[in-house]
Coordinates of C-alpha atoms and ligand atoms in Angstrom, one line a residue:
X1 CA -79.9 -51.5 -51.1
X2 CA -77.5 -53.3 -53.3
X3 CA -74.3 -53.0 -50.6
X4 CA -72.3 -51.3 -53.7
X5 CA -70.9 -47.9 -53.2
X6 CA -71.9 -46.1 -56.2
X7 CA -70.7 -42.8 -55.1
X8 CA -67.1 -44.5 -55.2
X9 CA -67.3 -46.1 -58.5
X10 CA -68.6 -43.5 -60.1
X11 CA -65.9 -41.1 -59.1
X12 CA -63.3 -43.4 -60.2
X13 CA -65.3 -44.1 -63.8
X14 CA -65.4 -40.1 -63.7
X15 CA -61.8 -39.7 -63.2
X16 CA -60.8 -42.5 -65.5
X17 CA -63.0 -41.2 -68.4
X18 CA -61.6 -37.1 -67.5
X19 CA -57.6 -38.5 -67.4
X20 CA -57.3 -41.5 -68.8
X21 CA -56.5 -45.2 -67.0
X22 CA -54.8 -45.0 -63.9
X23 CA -52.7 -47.2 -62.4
X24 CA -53.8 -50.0 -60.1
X25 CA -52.1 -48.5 -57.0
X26 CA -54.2 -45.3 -57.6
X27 CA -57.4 -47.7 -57.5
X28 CA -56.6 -49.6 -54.4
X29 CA -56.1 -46.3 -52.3
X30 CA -59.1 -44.5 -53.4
X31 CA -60.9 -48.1 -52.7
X32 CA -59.6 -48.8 -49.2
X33 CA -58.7 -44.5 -48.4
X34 CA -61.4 -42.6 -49.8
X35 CA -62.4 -40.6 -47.1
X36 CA -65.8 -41.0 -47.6
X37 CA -66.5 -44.1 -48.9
X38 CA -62.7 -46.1 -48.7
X39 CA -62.8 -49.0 -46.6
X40 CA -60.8 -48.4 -44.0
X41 CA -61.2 -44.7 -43.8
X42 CA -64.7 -44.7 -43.9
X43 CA -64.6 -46.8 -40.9
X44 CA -66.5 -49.8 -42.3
X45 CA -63.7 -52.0 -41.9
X46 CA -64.6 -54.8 -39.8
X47 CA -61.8 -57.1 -38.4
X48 CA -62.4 -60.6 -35.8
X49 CA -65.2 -63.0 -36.0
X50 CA -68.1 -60.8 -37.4
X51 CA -66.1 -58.8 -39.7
X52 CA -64.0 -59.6 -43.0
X53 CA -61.1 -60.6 -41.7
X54 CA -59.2 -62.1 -38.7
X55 CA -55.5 -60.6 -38.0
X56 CA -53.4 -61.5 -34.4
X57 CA -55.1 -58.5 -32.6
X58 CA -58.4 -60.5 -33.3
X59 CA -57.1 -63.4 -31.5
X60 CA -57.1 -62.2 -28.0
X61 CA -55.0 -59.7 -26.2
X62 CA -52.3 -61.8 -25.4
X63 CA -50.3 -60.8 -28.5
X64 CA -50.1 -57.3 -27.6
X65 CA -49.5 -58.5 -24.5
X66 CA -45.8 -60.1 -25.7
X67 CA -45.3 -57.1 -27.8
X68 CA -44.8 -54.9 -24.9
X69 CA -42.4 -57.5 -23.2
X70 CA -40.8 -56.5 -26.6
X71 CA -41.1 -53.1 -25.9
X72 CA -39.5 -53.0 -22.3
X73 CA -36.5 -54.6 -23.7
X74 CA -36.3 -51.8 -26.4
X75 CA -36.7 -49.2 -24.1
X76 CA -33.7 -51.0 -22.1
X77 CA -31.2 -51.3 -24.7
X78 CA -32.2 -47.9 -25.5
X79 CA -30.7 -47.0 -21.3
X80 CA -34.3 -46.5 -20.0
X81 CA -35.2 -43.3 -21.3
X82 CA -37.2 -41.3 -19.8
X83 CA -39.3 -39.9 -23.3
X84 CA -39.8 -43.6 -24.6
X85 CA -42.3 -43.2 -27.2
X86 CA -44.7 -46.0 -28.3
X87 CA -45.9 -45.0 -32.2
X88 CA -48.7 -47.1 -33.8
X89 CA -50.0 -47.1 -37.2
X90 CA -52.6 -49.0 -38.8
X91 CA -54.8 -48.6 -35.7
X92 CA -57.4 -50.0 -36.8
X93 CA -60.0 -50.3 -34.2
X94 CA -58.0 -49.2 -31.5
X95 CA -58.0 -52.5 -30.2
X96 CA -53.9 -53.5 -30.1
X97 CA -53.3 -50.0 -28.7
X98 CA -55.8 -50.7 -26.0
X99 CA -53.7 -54.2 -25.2
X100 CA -50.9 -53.1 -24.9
X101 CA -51.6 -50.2 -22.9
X102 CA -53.6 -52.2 -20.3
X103 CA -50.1 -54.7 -20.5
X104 CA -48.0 -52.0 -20.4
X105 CA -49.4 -50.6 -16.9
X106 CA -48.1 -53.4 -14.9
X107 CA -44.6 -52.9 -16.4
X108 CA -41.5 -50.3 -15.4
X109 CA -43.0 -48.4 -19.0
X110 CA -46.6 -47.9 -17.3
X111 CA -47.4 -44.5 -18.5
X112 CA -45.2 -44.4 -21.7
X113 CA -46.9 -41.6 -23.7
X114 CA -48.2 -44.0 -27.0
X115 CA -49.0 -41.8 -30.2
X116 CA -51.6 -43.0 -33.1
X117 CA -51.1 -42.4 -37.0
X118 CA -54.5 -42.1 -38.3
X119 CA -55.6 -40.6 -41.1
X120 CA -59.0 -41.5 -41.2
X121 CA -61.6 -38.8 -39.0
X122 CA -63.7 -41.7 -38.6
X123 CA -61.4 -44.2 -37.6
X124 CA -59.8 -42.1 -35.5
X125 CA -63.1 -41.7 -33.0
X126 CA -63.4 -45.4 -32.8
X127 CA -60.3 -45.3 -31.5
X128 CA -60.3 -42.5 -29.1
X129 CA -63.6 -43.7 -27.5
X130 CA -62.3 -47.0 -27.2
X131 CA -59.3 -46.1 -25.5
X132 CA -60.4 -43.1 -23.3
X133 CA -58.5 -42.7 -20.0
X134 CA -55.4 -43.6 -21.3
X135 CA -51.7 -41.3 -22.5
X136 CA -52.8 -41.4 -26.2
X137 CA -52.7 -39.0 -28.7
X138 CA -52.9 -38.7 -32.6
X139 CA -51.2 -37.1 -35.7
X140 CA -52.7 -37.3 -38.8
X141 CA -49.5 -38.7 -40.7
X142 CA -46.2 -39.1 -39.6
X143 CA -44.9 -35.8 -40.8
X144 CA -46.4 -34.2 -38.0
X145 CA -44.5 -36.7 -35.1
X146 CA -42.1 -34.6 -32.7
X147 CA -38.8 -36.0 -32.7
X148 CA -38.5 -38.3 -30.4
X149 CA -36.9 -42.0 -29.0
X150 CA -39.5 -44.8 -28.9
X151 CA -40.5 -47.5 -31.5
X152 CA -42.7 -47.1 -34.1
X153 CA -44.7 -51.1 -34.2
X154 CA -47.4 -52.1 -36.4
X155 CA -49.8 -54.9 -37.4
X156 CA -50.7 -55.5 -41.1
X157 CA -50.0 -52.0 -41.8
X158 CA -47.6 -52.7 -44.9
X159 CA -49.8 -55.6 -46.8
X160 CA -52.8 -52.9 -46.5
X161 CA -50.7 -50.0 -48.6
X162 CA -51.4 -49.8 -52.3
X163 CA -49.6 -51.6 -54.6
X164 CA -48.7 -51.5 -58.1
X165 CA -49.3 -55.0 -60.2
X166 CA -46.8 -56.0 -63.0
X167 CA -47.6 -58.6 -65.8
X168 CA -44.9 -60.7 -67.8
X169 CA -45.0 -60.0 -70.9
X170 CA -42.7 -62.9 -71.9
X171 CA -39.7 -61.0 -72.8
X172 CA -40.6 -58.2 -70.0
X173 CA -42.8 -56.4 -67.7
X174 CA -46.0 -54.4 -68.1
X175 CA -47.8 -52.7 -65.5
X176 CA -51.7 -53.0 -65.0
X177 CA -53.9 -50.3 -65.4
X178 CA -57.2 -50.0 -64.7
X179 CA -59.7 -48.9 -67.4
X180 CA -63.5 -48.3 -67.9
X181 CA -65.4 -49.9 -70.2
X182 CA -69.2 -50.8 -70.8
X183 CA -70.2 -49.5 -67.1
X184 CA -66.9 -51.9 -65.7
X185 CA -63.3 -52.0 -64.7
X186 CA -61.3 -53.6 -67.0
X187 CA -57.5 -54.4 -66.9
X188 CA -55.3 -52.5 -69.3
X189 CA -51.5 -53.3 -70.0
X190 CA -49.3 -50.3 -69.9
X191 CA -45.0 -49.5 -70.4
X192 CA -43.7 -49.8 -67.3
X193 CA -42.0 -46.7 -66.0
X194 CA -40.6 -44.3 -63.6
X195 CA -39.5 -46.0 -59.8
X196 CA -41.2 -48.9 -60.9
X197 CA -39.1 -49.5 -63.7
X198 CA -36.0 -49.7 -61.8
X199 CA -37.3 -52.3 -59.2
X200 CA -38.5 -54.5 -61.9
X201 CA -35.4 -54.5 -64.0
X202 CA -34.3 -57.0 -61.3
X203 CA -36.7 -59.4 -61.7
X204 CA -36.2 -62.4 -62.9
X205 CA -37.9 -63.3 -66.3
X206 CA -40.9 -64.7 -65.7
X207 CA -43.8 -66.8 -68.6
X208 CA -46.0 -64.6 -70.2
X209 CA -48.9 -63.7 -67.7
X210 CA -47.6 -64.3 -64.5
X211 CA -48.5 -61.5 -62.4
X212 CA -47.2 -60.1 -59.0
X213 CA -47.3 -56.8 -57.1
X214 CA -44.9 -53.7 -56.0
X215 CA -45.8 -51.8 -53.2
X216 CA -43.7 -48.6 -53.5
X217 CA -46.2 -46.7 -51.0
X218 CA -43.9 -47.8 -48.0
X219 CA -41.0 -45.6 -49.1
X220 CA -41.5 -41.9 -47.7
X221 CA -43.2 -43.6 -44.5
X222 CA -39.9 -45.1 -43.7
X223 CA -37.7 -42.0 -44.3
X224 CA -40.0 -40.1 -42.3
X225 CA -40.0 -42.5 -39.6
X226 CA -36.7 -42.6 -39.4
X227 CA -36.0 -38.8 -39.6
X228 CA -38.9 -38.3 -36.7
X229 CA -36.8 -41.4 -34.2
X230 CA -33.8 -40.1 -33.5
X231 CA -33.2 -43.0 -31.5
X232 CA -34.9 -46.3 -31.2
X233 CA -36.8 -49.5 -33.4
X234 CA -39.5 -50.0 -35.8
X235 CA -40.6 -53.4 -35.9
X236 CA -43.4 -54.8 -38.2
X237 CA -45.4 -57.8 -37.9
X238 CA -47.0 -58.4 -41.6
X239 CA -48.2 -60.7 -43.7
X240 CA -45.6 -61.1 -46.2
X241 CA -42.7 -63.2 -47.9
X242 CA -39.2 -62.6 -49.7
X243 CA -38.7 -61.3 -53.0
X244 CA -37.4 -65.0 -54.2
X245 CA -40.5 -66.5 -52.6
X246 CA -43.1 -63.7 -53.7
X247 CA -41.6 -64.5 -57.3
X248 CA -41.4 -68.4 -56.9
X249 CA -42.2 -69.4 -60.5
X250 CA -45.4 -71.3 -59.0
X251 CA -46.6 -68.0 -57.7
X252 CA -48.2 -67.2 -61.3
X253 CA -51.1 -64.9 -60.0
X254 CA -49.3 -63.3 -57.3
X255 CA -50.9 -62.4 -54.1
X256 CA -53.7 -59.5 -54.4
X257 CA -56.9 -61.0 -52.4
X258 CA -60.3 -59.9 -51.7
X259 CA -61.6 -60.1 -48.5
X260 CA -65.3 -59.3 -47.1
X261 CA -67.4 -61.4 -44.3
X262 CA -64.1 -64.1 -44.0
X263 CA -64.7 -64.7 -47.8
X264 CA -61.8 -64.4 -50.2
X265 CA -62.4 -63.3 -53.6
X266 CA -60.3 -62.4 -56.7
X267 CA -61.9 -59.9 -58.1
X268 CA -60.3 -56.4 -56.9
X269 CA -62.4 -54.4 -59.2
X270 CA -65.5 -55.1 -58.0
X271 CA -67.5 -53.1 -55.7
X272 CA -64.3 -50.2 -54.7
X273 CA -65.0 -49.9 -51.0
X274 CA -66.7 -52.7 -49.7
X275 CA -64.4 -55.2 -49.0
X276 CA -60.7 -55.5 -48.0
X277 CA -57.8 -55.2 -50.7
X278 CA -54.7 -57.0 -50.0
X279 CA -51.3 -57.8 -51.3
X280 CA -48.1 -59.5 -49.4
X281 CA -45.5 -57.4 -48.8
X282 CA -42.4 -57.7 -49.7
X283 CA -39.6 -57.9 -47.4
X284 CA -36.4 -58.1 -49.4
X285 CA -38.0 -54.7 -50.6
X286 CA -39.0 -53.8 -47.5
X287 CA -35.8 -54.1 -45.8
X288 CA -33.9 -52.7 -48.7
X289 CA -35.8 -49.6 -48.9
X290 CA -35.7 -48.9 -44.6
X291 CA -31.7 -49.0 -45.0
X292 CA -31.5 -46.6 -47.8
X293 CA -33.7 -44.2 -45.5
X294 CA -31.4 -44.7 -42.4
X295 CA -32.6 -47.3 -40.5
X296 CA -30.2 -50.4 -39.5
X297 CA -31.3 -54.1 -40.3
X298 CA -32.0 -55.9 -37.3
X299 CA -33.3 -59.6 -37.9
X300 CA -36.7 -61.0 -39.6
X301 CA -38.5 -64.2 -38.8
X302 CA -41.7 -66.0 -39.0
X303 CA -44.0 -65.0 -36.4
X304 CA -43.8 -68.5 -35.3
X305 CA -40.2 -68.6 -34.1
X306 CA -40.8 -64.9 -33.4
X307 CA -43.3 -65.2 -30.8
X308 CA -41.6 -68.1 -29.5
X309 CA -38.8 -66.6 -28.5
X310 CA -40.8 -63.0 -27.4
X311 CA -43.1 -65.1 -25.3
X312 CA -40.6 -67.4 -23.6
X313 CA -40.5 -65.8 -20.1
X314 CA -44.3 -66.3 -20.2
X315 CA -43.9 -69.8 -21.6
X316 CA -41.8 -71.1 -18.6
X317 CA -43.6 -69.0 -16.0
X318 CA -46.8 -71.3 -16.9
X319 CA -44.6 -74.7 -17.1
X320 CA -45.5 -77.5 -14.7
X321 CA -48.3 -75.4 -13.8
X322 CA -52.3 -76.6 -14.3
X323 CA -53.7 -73.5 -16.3
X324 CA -57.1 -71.9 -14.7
X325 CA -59.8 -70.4 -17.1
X326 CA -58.0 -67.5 -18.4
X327 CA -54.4 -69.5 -18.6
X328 CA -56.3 -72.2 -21.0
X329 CA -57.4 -68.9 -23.1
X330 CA -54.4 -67.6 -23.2
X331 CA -52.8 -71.4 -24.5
X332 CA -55.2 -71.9 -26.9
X333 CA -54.6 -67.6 -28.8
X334 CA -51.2 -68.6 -28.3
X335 CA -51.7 -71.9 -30.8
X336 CA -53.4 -70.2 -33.1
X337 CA -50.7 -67.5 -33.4
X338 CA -47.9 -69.6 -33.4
X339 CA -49.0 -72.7 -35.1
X340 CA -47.2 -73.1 -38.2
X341 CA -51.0 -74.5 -40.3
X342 CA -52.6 -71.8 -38.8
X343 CA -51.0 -68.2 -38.3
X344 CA -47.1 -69.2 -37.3
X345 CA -45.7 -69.1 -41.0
X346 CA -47.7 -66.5 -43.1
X347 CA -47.1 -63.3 -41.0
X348 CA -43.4 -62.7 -40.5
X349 CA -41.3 -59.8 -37.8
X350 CA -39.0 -57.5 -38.9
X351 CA -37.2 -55.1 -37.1
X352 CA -35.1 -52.4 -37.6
X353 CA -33.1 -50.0 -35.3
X354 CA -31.7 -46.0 -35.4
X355 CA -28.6 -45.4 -32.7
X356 CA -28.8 -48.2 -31.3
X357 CA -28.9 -52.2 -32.0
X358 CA -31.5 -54.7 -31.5
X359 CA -29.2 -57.3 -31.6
X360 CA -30.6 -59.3 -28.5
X361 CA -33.9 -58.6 -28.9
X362 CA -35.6 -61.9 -27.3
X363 CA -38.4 -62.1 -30.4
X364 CA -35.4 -62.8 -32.7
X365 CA -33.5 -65.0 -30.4
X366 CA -34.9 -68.1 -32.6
X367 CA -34.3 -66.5 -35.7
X368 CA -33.1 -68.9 -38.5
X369 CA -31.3 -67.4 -41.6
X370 CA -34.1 -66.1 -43.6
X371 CA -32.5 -64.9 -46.9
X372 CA -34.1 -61.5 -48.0
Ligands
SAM1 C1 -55.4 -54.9 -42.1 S1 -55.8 -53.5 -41.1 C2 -55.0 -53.9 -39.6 C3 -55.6 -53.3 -38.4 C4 -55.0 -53.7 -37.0 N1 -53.6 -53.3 -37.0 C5 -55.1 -55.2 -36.8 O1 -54.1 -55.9 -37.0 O2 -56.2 -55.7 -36.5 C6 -54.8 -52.2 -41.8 C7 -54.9 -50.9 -41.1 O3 -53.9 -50.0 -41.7 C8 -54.4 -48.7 -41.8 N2 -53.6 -47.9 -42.7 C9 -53.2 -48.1 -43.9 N3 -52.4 -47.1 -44.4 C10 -52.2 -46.3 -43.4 C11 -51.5 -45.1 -43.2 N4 -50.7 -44.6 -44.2 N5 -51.5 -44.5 -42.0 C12 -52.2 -45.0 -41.0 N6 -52.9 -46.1 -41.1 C13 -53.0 -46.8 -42.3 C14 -55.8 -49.0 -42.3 O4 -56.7 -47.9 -42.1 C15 -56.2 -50.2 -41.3 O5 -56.7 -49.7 -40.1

């Protein structure tokens, strides 16, 4: 066995050579969202020490742990509730819901229904056997949530969506689209048009060839999301940056990676469905985008000052104290998460709020003033 995924590749040389080049966001969902062979929705995906990739979940389950100290102060502002509804997407392996839900139990929320997004069959059964026992259930997208009051949270859910990738041309913008030619994937420079054309009209000008990325798969997830809370938060934790930074004139080849067995690699047409696709998100975008769909702006930070501030009760609890075993654990996830070299400055929070406002919100309570 070569470890390629010829079924994959050959569809998508089929359906190039039948229509035409597509455009790259078209590649990255069939490559990560086939749901045969995609690599998340096949199930393949394979996050902590053995797998591709490490994200805070991996770290140990004190991070989902501080998210729910997050969540009982949500659920407060909010007047306590009685529906509070925890939504996660981006499940992954079910392991963050299965955190917080063992966190959750010893809180005044123990028993908060929690609701997964999943489209993915297979994922979807890693995830129910691992978190058997517990007030979960699952919608396939977000169209079919209930209405309800709660907070929709998620973990790299926004840096895994498909993004488009734009190309100076010197004096403008094309967008990259991917070919077939000679039994490969090539890169083909196209007009740039539609939605996409609009968003990059703002950009500054940029020398010929540098290259950065536009995600504009987030927009209908966040109108949804906010048509389905009537009342309540979403708050992302992703890796990410602002627009300004994304297009820092240094950044020539933006930020699109490769990742499989915690090897980075900058070839994204190689071998669709084996390995992880990934591109920063943008947050100015982001943000922009959640408050023409309804939501209010809360606050964004680095995850450093973010879990600073949301782990602070914790924090003093343990001061002057001489940690056992699992307290020592727990110090040393928390250093990787926060520490500024390792995990503290690439991933960034954001939150936002429907009828009701997160000012106060002890995560953000460090917040410095982040332009977007
Ligand atoms: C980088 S992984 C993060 C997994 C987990 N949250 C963690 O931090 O370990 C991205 C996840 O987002 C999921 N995902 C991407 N688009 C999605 C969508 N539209 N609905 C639900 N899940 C989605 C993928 O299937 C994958 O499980």
């Amino acid at each position: 066995m070569s470890g390629k995924s010829p079924g994959l590749e050959a569809r998508l040389a089929a359906e190039i050579q039948t229509s035409g080049p597509i455009p790259f966001d078209r590649f990255m969902e069939r490559a990560l969202y086939d749901p045969e062979d995609g690599y998340y929705s096949s199930g393949k995906s394979a996050i902590g020490k053995q797998g591709d990739f490490f994200t805070n979940v991996s770290i140990g389950p004190i991070y989902g742990e501080v998210l729910v100290g997050q969540f009982v102060e949500m659920w407060q502002m909010l007047g306590r509730p009685a529906g509070f509804t925890l939504i996660e997407q981006g499940a992954g392996d079910g392991q963050l819901a299965q955190d917080i839900l063992n966190a959750l139990a010893a809180t005044a929320l123990a028993g908060a229904p929690l609701i997964v997004i999943e489209p993915s069959d297979a994922l979807r059964k890693i995830q129910s056997e691992k978190l058997s026992g517990h007030d979960v259930s699952w919608v396939a997208n977000a169209d079919a949530l209930p209405e309800l009051c709660g907070v929709h949270y998620s973990n790299e859910l926004f840096d895994a969506f498909p993004v488009h990738i734009i190309r100076s041309t010197g004096g403008g913008w094309a967008e990259l689209y991917v070919d077939r030619k000679e039994e490969s994937f090539t890169w083909l420079e196209m007009p740039v048009a539609g939605e996409l054309a609009g968003i990059v009209a703002e950009f500054p000008a940029r020398a010929k060839g540098f290259t950065s990325e536009v995600c504009l798969a987030h927009r209908p997830l966040l109108q949804t999301i906010a048509a389905k809370i009537t009342r309540g938060f979403l708050l992302a934790v992703d890796y990410g940056m602002s627009r300004e930074s994304l297009l820092a004139e240094h950044r020539t080849g933006g930020t699109l990676s490769c990742y499989r067995g915690h090897r980075r690699d900058s070839n994204p047409l190689e071998s669709p469905g084996q390995k992880d696709l990934t591109a920063h998100v943008n947050f100015s975008l982001l943000a922009q985008d959640a408050v023409e769909a309804g939501w209010q702006f809360g606050n964004f930070t680095d995850q450093h000052h973010f879990l600073v501030g949301a782990a602070t009760s914790l924090l003093l609890s343990m001061d002057g104290k001489t940690p056992d075993a699992a307290g020592r654990k727990t110090l040393r996830s928390l250093k990787m998460l926060l520490h500024p070299e390792s995990m503290g400055r690439q991933f960034h929070a954001i939150l936002f709020s429907k009828g009701v406002s997160g000012a106060g919100l002890s995560g953000f309570q460090y917040a410095g003033k982040i332009q977007l």
